[in-house]
Coordinates of N, CA and C and ligand atoms in Angstrom, one line a residue:
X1 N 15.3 -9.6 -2.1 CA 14.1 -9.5 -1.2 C 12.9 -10.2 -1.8
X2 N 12.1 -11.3 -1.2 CA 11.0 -11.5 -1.6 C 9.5 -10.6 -2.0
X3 N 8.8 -11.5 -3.1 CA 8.1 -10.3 -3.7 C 6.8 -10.7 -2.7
X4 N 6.1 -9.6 -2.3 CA 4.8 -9.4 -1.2 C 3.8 -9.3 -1.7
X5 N 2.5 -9.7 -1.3 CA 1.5 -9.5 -2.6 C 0.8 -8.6 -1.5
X6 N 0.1 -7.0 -1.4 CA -0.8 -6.8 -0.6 C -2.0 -6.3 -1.1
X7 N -3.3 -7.7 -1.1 CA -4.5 -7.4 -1.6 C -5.2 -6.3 -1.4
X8 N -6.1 -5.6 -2.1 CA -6.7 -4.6 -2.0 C -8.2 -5.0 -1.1
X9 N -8.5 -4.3 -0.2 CA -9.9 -4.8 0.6 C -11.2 -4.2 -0.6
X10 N -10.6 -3.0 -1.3 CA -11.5 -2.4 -1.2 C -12.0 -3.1 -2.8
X11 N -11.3 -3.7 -3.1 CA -12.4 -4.3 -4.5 C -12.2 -5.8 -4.0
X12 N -12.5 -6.1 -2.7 CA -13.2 -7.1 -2.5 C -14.3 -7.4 -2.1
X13 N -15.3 -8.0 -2.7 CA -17.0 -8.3 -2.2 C -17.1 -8.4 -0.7
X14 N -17.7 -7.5 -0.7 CA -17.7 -7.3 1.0 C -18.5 -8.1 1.5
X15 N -19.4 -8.5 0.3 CA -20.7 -9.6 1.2 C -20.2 -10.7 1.0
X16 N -19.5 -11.8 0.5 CA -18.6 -12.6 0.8 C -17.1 -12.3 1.4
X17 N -16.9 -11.3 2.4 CA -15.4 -10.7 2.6 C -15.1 -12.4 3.5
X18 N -15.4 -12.4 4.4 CA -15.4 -13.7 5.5 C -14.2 -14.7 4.7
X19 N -15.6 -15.1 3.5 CA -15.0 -16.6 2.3 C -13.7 -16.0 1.5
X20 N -13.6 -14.4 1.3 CA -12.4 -14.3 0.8 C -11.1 -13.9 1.7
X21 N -11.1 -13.9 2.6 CA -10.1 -13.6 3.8 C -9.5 -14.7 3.8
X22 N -10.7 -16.3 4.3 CA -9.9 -17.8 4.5 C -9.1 -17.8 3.5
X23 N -9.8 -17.9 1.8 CA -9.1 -17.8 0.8 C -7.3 -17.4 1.0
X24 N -7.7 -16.0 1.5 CA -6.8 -15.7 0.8 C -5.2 -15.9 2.5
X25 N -5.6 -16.2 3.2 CA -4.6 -17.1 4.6 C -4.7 -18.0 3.6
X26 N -5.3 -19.0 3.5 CA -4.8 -20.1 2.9 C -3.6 -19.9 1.8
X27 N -3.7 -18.9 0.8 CA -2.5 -18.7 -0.2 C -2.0 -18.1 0.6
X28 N -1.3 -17.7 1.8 CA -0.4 -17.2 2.5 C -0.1 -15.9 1.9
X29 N -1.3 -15.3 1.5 CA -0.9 -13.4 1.4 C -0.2 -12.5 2.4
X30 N 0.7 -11.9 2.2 CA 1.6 -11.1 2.6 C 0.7 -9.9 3.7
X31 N -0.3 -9.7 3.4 CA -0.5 -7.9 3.7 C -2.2 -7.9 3.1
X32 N -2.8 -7.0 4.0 CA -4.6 -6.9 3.5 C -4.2 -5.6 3.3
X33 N -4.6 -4.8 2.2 CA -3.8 -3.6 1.5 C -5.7 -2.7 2.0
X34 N -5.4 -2.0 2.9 CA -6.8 -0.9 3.4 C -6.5 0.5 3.5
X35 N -7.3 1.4 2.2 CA -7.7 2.3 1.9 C -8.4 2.6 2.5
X36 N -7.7 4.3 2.8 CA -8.8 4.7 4.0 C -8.7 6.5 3.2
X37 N -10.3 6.8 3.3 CA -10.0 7.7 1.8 C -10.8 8.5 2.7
X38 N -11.1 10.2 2.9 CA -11.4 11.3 3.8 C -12.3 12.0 2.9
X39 N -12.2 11.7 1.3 CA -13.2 12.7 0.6 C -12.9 14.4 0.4
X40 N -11.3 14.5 1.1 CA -10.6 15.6 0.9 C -9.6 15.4 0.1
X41 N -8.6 14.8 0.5 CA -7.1 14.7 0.0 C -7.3 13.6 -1.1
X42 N -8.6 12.6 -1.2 CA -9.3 12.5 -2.6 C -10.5 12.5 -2.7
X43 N -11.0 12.5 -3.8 CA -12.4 12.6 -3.7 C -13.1 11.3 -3.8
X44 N -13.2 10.4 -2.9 CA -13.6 9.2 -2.3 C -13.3 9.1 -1.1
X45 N -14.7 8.5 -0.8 CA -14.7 7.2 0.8 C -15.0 6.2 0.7
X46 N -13.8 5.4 1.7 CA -13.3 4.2 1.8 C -13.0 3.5 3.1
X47 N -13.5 2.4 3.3 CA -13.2 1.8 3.9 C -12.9 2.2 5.2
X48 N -13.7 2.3 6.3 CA -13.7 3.1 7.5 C -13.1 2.6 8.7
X49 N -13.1 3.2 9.8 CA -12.6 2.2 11.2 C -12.6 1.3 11.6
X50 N -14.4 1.0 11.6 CA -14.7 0.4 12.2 C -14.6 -1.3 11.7
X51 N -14.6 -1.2 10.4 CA -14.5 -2.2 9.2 C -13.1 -2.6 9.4
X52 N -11.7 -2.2 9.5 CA -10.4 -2.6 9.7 C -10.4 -2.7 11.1
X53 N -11.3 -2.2 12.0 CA -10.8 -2.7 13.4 C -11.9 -4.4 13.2
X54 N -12.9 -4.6 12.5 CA -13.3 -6.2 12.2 C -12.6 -6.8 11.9
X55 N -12.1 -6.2 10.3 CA -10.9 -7.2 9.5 C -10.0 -7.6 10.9
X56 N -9.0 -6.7 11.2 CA -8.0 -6.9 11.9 C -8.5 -8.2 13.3
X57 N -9.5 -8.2 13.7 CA -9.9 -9.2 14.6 C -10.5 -10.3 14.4
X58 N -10.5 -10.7 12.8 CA -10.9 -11.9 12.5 C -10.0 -12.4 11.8
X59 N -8.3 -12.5 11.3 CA -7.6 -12.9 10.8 C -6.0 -12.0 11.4
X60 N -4.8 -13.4 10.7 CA -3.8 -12.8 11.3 C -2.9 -12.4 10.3
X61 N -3.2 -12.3 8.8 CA -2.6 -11.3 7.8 C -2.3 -10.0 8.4
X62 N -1.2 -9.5 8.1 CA -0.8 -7.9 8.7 C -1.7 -7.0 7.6
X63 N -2.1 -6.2 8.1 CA -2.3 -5.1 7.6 C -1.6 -4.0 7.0
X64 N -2.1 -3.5 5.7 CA -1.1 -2.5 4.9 C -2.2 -0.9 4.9
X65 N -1.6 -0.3 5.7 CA -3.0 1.0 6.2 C -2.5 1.7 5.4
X66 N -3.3 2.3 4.1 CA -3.6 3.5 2.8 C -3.6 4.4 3.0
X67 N -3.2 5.3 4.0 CA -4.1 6.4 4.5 C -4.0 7.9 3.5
X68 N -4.9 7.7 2.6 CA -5.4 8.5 1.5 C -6.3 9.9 2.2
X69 N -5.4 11.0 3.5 CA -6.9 11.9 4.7 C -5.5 12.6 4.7
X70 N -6.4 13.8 4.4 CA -5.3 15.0 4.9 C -5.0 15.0 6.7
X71 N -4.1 15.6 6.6 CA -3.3 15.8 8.1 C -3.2 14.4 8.3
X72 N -2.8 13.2 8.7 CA -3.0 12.1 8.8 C -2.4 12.1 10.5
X73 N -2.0 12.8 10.8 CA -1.6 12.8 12.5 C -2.7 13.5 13.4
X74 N -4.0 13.7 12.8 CA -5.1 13.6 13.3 C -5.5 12.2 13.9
X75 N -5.6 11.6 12.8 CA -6.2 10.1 12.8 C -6.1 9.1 13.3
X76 N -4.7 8.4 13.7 CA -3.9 7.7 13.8 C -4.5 7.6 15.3
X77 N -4.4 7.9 16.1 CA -5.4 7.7 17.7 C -6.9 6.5 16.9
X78 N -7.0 6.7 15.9 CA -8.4 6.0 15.4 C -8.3 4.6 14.9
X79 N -7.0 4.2 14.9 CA -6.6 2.8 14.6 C -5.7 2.0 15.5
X80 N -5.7 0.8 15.4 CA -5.0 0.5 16.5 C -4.1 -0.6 15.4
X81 N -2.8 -0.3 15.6 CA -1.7 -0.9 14.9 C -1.2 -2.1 15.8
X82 N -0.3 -3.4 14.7 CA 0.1 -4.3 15.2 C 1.8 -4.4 14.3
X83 N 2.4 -5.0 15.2 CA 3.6 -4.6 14.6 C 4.4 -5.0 13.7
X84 N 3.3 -5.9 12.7 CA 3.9 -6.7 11.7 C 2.7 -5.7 10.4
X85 N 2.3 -4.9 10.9 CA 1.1 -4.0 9.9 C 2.3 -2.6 9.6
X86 N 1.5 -2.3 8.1 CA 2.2 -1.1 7.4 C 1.6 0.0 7.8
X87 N 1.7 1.4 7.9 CA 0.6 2.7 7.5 C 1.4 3.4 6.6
X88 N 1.2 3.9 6.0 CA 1.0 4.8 5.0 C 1.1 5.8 5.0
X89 N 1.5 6.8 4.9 CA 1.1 8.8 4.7 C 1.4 8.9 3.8
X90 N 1.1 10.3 3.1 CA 1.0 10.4 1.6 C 2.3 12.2 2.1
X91 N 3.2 12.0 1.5 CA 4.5 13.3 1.9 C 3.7 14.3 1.3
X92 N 2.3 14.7 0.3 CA 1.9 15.4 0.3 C 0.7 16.1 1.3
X93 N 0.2 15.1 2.3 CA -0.5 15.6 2.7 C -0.7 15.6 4.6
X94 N 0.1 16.2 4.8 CA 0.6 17.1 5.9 C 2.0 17.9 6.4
X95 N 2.0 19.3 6.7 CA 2.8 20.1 7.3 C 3.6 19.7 8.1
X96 N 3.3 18.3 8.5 CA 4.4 17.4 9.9 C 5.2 15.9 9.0
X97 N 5.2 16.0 8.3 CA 5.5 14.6 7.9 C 6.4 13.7 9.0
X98 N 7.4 14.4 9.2 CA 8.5 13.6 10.3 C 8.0 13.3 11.0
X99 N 7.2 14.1 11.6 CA 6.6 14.1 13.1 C 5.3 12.7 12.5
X100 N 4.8 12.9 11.9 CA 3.2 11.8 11.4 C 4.2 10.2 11.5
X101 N 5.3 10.2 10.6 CA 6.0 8.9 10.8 C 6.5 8.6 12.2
X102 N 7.1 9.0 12.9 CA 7.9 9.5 14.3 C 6.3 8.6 15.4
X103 N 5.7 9.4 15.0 CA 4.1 9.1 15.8 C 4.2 7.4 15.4
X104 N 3.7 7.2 14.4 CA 3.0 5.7 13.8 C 4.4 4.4 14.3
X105 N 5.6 5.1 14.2 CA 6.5 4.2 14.8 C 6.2 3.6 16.2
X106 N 5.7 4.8 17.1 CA 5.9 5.0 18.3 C 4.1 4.0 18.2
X107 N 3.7 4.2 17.7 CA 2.4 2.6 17.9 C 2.7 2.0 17.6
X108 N 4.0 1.7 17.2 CA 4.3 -0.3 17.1 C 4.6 -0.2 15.4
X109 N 4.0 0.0 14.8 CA 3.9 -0.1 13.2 C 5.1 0.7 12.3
X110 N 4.9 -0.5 11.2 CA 6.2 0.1 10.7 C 5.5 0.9 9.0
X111 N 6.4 1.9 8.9 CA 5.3 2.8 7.9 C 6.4 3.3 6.8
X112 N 5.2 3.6 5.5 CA 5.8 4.3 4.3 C 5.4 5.3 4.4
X113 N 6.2 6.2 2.9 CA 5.9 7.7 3.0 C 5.5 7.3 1.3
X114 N 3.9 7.9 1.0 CA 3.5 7.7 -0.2 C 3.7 8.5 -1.2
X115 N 4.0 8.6 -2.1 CA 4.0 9.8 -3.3 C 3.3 9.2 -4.7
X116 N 2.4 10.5 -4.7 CA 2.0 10.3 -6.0 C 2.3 10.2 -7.2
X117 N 1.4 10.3 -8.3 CA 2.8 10.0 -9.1 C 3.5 11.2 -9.8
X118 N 3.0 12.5 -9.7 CA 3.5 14.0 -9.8 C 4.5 14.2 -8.9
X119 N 4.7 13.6 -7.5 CA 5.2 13.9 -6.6 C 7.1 13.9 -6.7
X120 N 7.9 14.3 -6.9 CA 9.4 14.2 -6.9 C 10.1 12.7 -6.1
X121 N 11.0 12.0 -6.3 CA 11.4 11.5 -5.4 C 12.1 11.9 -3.8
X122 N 12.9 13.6 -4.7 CA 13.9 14.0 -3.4 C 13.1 14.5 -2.4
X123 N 11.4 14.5 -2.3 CA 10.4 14.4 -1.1 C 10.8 13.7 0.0
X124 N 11.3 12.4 -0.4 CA 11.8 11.3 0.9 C 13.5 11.9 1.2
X125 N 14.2 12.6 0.6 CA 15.5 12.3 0.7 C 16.4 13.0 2.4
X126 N 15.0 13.5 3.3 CA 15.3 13.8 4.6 C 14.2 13.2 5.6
X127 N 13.7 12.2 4.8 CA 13.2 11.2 6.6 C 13.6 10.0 5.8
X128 N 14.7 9.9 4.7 CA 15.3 7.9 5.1 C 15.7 7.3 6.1
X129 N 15.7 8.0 7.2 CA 15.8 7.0 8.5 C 14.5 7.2 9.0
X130 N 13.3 7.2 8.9 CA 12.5 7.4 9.9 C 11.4 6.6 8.9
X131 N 11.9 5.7 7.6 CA 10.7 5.1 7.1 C 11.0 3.5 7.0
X132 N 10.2 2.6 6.7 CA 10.3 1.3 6.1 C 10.2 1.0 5.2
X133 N 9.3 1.9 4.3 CA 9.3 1.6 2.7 C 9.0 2.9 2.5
X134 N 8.8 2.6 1.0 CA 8.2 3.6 0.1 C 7.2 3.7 -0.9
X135 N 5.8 3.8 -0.7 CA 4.1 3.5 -1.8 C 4.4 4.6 -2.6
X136 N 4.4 3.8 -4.1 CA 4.5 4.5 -5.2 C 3.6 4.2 -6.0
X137 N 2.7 5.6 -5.8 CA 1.6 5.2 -6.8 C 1.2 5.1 -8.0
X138 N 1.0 4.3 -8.6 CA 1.1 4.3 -10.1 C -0.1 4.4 -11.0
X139 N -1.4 5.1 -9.9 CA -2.3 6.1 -10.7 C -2.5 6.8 -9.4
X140 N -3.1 7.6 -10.0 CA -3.4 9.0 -9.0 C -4.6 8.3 -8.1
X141 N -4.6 8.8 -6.8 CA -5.4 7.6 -5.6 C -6.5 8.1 -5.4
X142 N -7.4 7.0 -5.1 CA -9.0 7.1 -5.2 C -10.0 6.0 -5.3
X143 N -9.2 5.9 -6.4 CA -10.4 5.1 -6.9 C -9.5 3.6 -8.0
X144 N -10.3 2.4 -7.7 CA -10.0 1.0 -8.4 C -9.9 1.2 -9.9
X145 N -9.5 0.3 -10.6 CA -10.1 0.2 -12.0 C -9.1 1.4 -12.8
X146 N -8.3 1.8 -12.7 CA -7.9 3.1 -13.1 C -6.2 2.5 -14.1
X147 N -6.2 3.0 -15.1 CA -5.1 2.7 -16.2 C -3.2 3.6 -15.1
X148 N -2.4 2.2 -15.5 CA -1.0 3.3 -14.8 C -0.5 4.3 -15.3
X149 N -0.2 5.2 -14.7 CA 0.5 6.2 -15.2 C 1.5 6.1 -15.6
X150 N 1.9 6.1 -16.9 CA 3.2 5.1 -17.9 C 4.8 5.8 -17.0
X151 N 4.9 7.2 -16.5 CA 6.0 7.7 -16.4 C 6.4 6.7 -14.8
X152 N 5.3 6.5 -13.8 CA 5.8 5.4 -12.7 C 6.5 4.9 -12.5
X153 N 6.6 3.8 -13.8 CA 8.0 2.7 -13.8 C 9.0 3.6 -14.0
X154 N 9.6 4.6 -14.4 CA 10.5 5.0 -14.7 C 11.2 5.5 -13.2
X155 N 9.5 6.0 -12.3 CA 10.3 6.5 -11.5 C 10.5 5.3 -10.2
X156 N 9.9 4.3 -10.6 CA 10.0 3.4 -9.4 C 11.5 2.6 -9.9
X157 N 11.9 2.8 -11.0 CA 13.6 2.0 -11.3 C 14.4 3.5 -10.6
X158 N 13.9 4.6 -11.0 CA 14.8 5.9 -10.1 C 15.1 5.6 -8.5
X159 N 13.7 5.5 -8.2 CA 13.5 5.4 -6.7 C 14.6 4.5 -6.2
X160 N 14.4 3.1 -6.4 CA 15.5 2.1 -6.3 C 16.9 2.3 -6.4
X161 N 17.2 3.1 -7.2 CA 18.5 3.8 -7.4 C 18.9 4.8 -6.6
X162 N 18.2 5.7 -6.4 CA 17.7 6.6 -5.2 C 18.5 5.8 -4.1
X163 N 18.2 5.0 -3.7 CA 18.0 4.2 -2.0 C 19.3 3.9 -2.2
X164 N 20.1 3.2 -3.0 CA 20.8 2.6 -3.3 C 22.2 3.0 -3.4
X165 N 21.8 4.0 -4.0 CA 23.0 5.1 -3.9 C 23.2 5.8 -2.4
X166 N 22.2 5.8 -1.5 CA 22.4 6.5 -0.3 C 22.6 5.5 0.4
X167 N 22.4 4.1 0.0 CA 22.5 3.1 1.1 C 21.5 2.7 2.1
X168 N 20.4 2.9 1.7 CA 19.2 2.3 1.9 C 18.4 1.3 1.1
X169 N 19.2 0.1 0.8 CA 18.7 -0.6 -0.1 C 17.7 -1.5 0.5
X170 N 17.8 -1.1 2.1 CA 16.9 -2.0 2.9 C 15.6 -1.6 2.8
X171 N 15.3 -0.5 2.5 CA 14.0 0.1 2.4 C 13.4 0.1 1.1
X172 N 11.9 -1.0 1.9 CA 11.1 -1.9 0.5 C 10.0 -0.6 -0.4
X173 N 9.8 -0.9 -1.5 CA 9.0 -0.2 -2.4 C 7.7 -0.8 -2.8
X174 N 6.4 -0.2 -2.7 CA 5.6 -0.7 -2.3 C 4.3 0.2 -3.7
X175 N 4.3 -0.7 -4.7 CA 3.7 0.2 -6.0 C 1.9 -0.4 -6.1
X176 N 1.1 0.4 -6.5 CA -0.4 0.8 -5.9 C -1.0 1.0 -7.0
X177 N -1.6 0.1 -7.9 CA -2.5 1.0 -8.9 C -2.5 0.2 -10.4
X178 N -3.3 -0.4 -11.3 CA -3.3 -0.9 -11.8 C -2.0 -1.9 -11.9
X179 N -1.9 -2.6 -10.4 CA -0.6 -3.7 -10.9 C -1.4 -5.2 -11.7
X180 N -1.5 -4.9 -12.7 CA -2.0 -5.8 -13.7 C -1.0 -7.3 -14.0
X181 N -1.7 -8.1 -14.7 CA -0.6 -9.2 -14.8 C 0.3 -9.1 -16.5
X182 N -0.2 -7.7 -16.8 CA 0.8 -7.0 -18.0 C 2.1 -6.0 -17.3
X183 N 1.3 -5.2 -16.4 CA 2.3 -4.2 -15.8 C 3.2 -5.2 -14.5
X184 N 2.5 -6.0 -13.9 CA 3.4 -6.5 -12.8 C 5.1 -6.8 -12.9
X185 N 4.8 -7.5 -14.2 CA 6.5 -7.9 -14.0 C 7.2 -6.6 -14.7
X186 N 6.6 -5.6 -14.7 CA 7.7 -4.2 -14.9 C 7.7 -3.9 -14.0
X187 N 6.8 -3.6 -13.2 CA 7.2 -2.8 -11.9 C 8.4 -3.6 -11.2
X188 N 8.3 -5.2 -11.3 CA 9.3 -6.4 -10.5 C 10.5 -5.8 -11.0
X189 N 10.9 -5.9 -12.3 CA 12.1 -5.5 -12.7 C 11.9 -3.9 -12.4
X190 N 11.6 -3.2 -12.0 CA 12.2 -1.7 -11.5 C 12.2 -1.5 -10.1
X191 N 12.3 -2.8 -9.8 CA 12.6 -2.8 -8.1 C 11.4 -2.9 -7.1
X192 N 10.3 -3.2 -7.3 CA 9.3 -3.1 -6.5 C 9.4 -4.7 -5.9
X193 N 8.9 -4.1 -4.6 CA 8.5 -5.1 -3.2 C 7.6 -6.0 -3.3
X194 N 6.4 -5.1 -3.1 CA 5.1 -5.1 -2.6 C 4.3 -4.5 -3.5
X195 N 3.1 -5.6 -3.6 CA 2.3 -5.5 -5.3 C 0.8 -5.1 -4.5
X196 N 0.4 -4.2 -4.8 CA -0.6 -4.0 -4.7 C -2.3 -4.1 -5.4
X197 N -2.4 -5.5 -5.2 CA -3.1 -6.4 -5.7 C -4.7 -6.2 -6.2
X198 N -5.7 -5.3 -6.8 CA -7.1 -5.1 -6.8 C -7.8 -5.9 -8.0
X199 N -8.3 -4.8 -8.7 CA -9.0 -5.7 -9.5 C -8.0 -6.3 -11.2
X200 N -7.0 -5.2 -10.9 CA -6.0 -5.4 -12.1 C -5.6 -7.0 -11.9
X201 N -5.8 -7.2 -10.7 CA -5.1 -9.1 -10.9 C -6.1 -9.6 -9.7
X202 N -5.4 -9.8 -8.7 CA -6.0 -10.8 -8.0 C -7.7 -11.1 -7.9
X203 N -8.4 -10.3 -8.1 CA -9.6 -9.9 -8.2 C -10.4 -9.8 -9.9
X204 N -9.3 -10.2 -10.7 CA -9.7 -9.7 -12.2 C -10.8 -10.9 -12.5
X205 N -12.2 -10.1 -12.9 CA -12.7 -11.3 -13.4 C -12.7 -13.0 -14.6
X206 N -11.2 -12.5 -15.0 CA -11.2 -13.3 -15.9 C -10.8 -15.1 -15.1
X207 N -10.5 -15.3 -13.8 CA -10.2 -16.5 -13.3 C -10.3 -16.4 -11.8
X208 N -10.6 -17.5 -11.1 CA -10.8 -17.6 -9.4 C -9.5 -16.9 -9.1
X209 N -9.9 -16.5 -7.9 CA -8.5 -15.9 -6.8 C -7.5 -16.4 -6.8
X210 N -7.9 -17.7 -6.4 CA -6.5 -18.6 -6.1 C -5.6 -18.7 -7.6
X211 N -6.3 -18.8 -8.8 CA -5.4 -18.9 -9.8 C -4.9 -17.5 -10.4
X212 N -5.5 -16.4 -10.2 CA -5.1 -15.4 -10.1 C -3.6 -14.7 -9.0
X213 N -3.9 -15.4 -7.9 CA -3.3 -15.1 -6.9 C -1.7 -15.8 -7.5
X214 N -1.8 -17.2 -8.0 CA -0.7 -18.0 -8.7 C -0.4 -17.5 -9.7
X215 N -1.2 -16.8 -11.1 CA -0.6 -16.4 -11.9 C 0.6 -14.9 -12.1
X216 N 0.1 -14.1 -10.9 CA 0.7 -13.3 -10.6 C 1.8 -13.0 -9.6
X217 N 1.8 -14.1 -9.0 CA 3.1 -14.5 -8.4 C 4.5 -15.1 -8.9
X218 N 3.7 -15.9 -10.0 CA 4.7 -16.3 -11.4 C 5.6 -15.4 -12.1
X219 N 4.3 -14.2 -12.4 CA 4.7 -13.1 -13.2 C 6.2 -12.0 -12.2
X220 N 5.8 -12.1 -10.9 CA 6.9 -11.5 -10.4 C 7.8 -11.5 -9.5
X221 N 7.9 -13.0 -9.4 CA 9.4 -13.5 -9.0 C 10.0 -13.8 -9.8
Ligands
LIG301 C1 -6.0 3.4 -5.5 C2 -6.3 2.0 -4.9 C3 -6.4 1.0 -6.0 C4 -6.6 -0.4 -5.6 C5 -6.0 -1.4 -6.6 O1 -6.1 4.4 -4.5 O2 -5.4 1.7 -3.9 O3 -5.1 1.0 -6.6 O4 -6.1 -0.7 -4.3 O5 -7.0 -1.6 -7.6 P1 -6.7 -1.7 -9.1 O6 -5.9 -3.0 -9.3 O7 -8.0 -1.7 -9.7 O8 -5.9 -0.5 -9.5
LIG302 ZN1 -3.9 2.0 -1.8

């Protein structure tokens, strides 16, 4: 399976967002990675409705929806999905899980079930037919700039194995959190998808986007 790169909105300059969007259509990015944070289920706010219902109408990158808000099958009426866009729920944070994915299908979108990185894998091991992927986060969610939680990779080569052994090899893995251009090509070799791209790389101040966006594509194919 090809490797997906999905930028983070949220550590991108919002006051140049416009000039980094063309940018980043031009390098044919996979996924606009949008954190949407409640200030419950973490302690941050992020990136709001009204702001992904703009994004979403000025470009035709799919959307990768974070959804970091308790109960998440409250919400979901508050966004309007396209059917090449991800959402997200986090298996810790609601009483319905089946039902929350069941829902987001039924708008068109195709969705993961998120776990933290305390979280078990055998969480997912009774909705693998009801998901697309799987966000594995590899620091605890919130906030940019944040070091990986070293035990992740181990569980993102599990996870893989996981799928594999049940015969869901078709369902992609999708890792969130300092993917650096040190950590990236581990996560690659432990089976990851979809890179979730912030200030750890594509955005790292050490080089423009575009060569960032190149150098880290190198690193994990
Ligand atoms: C965590 C956020 C961040 C962000 C990526 O909730 O999702 O992981 O997108 O940013 P860095 O690369 O700084 O971890
Ligand atoms: Zn995220």
């Amino acid at each position: 399976m090809t490797k997906k790169l999905s930028v983070s909105m949220m550590c991108a300059d919002l006051f140049t967002l416009d000039d980094c969007i063309r940018r980043l259509e031009q390098q044919h990015i996979e996924y606009l990675h949008m954190d949407v944070m409640d200030g419950k289920f973490v302690n941050n706010y992020c990136l709001g409705t009204d702001f992904i219902r703009q994004v979403k109408a000025r470009t035709s990158i799919p959307l990768d929806i974070h959804l970091m808000v308790e109960q998440p099958e409250r919400v979901l009426d508050w966004f309007e999905f396209g059917e090449n866009d991800f959402v997200s729920v986090h298996v810790e944070s609601t009483n319905h899980l089946q039902r929350s994915l069941e829902q987001i299908h039924a708008r068109g979108a195709k969705v993961m079930a998120a776990l933290n990185p305390a979280t078990p894998i055998c969480m997912i091991e009774n909705i693998l037919d009801d998901i697309d992927g799987v966000l594995v986060m590899t620091v605890n969610p919130g906030f940019a700039g944040q070091k990986m939680v070293p035990s992740t990779l181990k569980k993102t080569r599990q996870l893989r194995a996981f799928l594999h052994e049940r015969g869901y090899s078709h369902i992609q893995i999708e890792v969130d959190g300092n993917v650096s251009f040190e950590n990236a090509p581990k996560m690659a070799a432990a089976g990851a998808d979809i890179f979730v791209c912030g200030t750890s790389s594509v955005f790292h101040g050490s080089a423009a986007m575009e060569e960032n966006i190149a150098k880290i594509r190198s690193l994990i194919d």
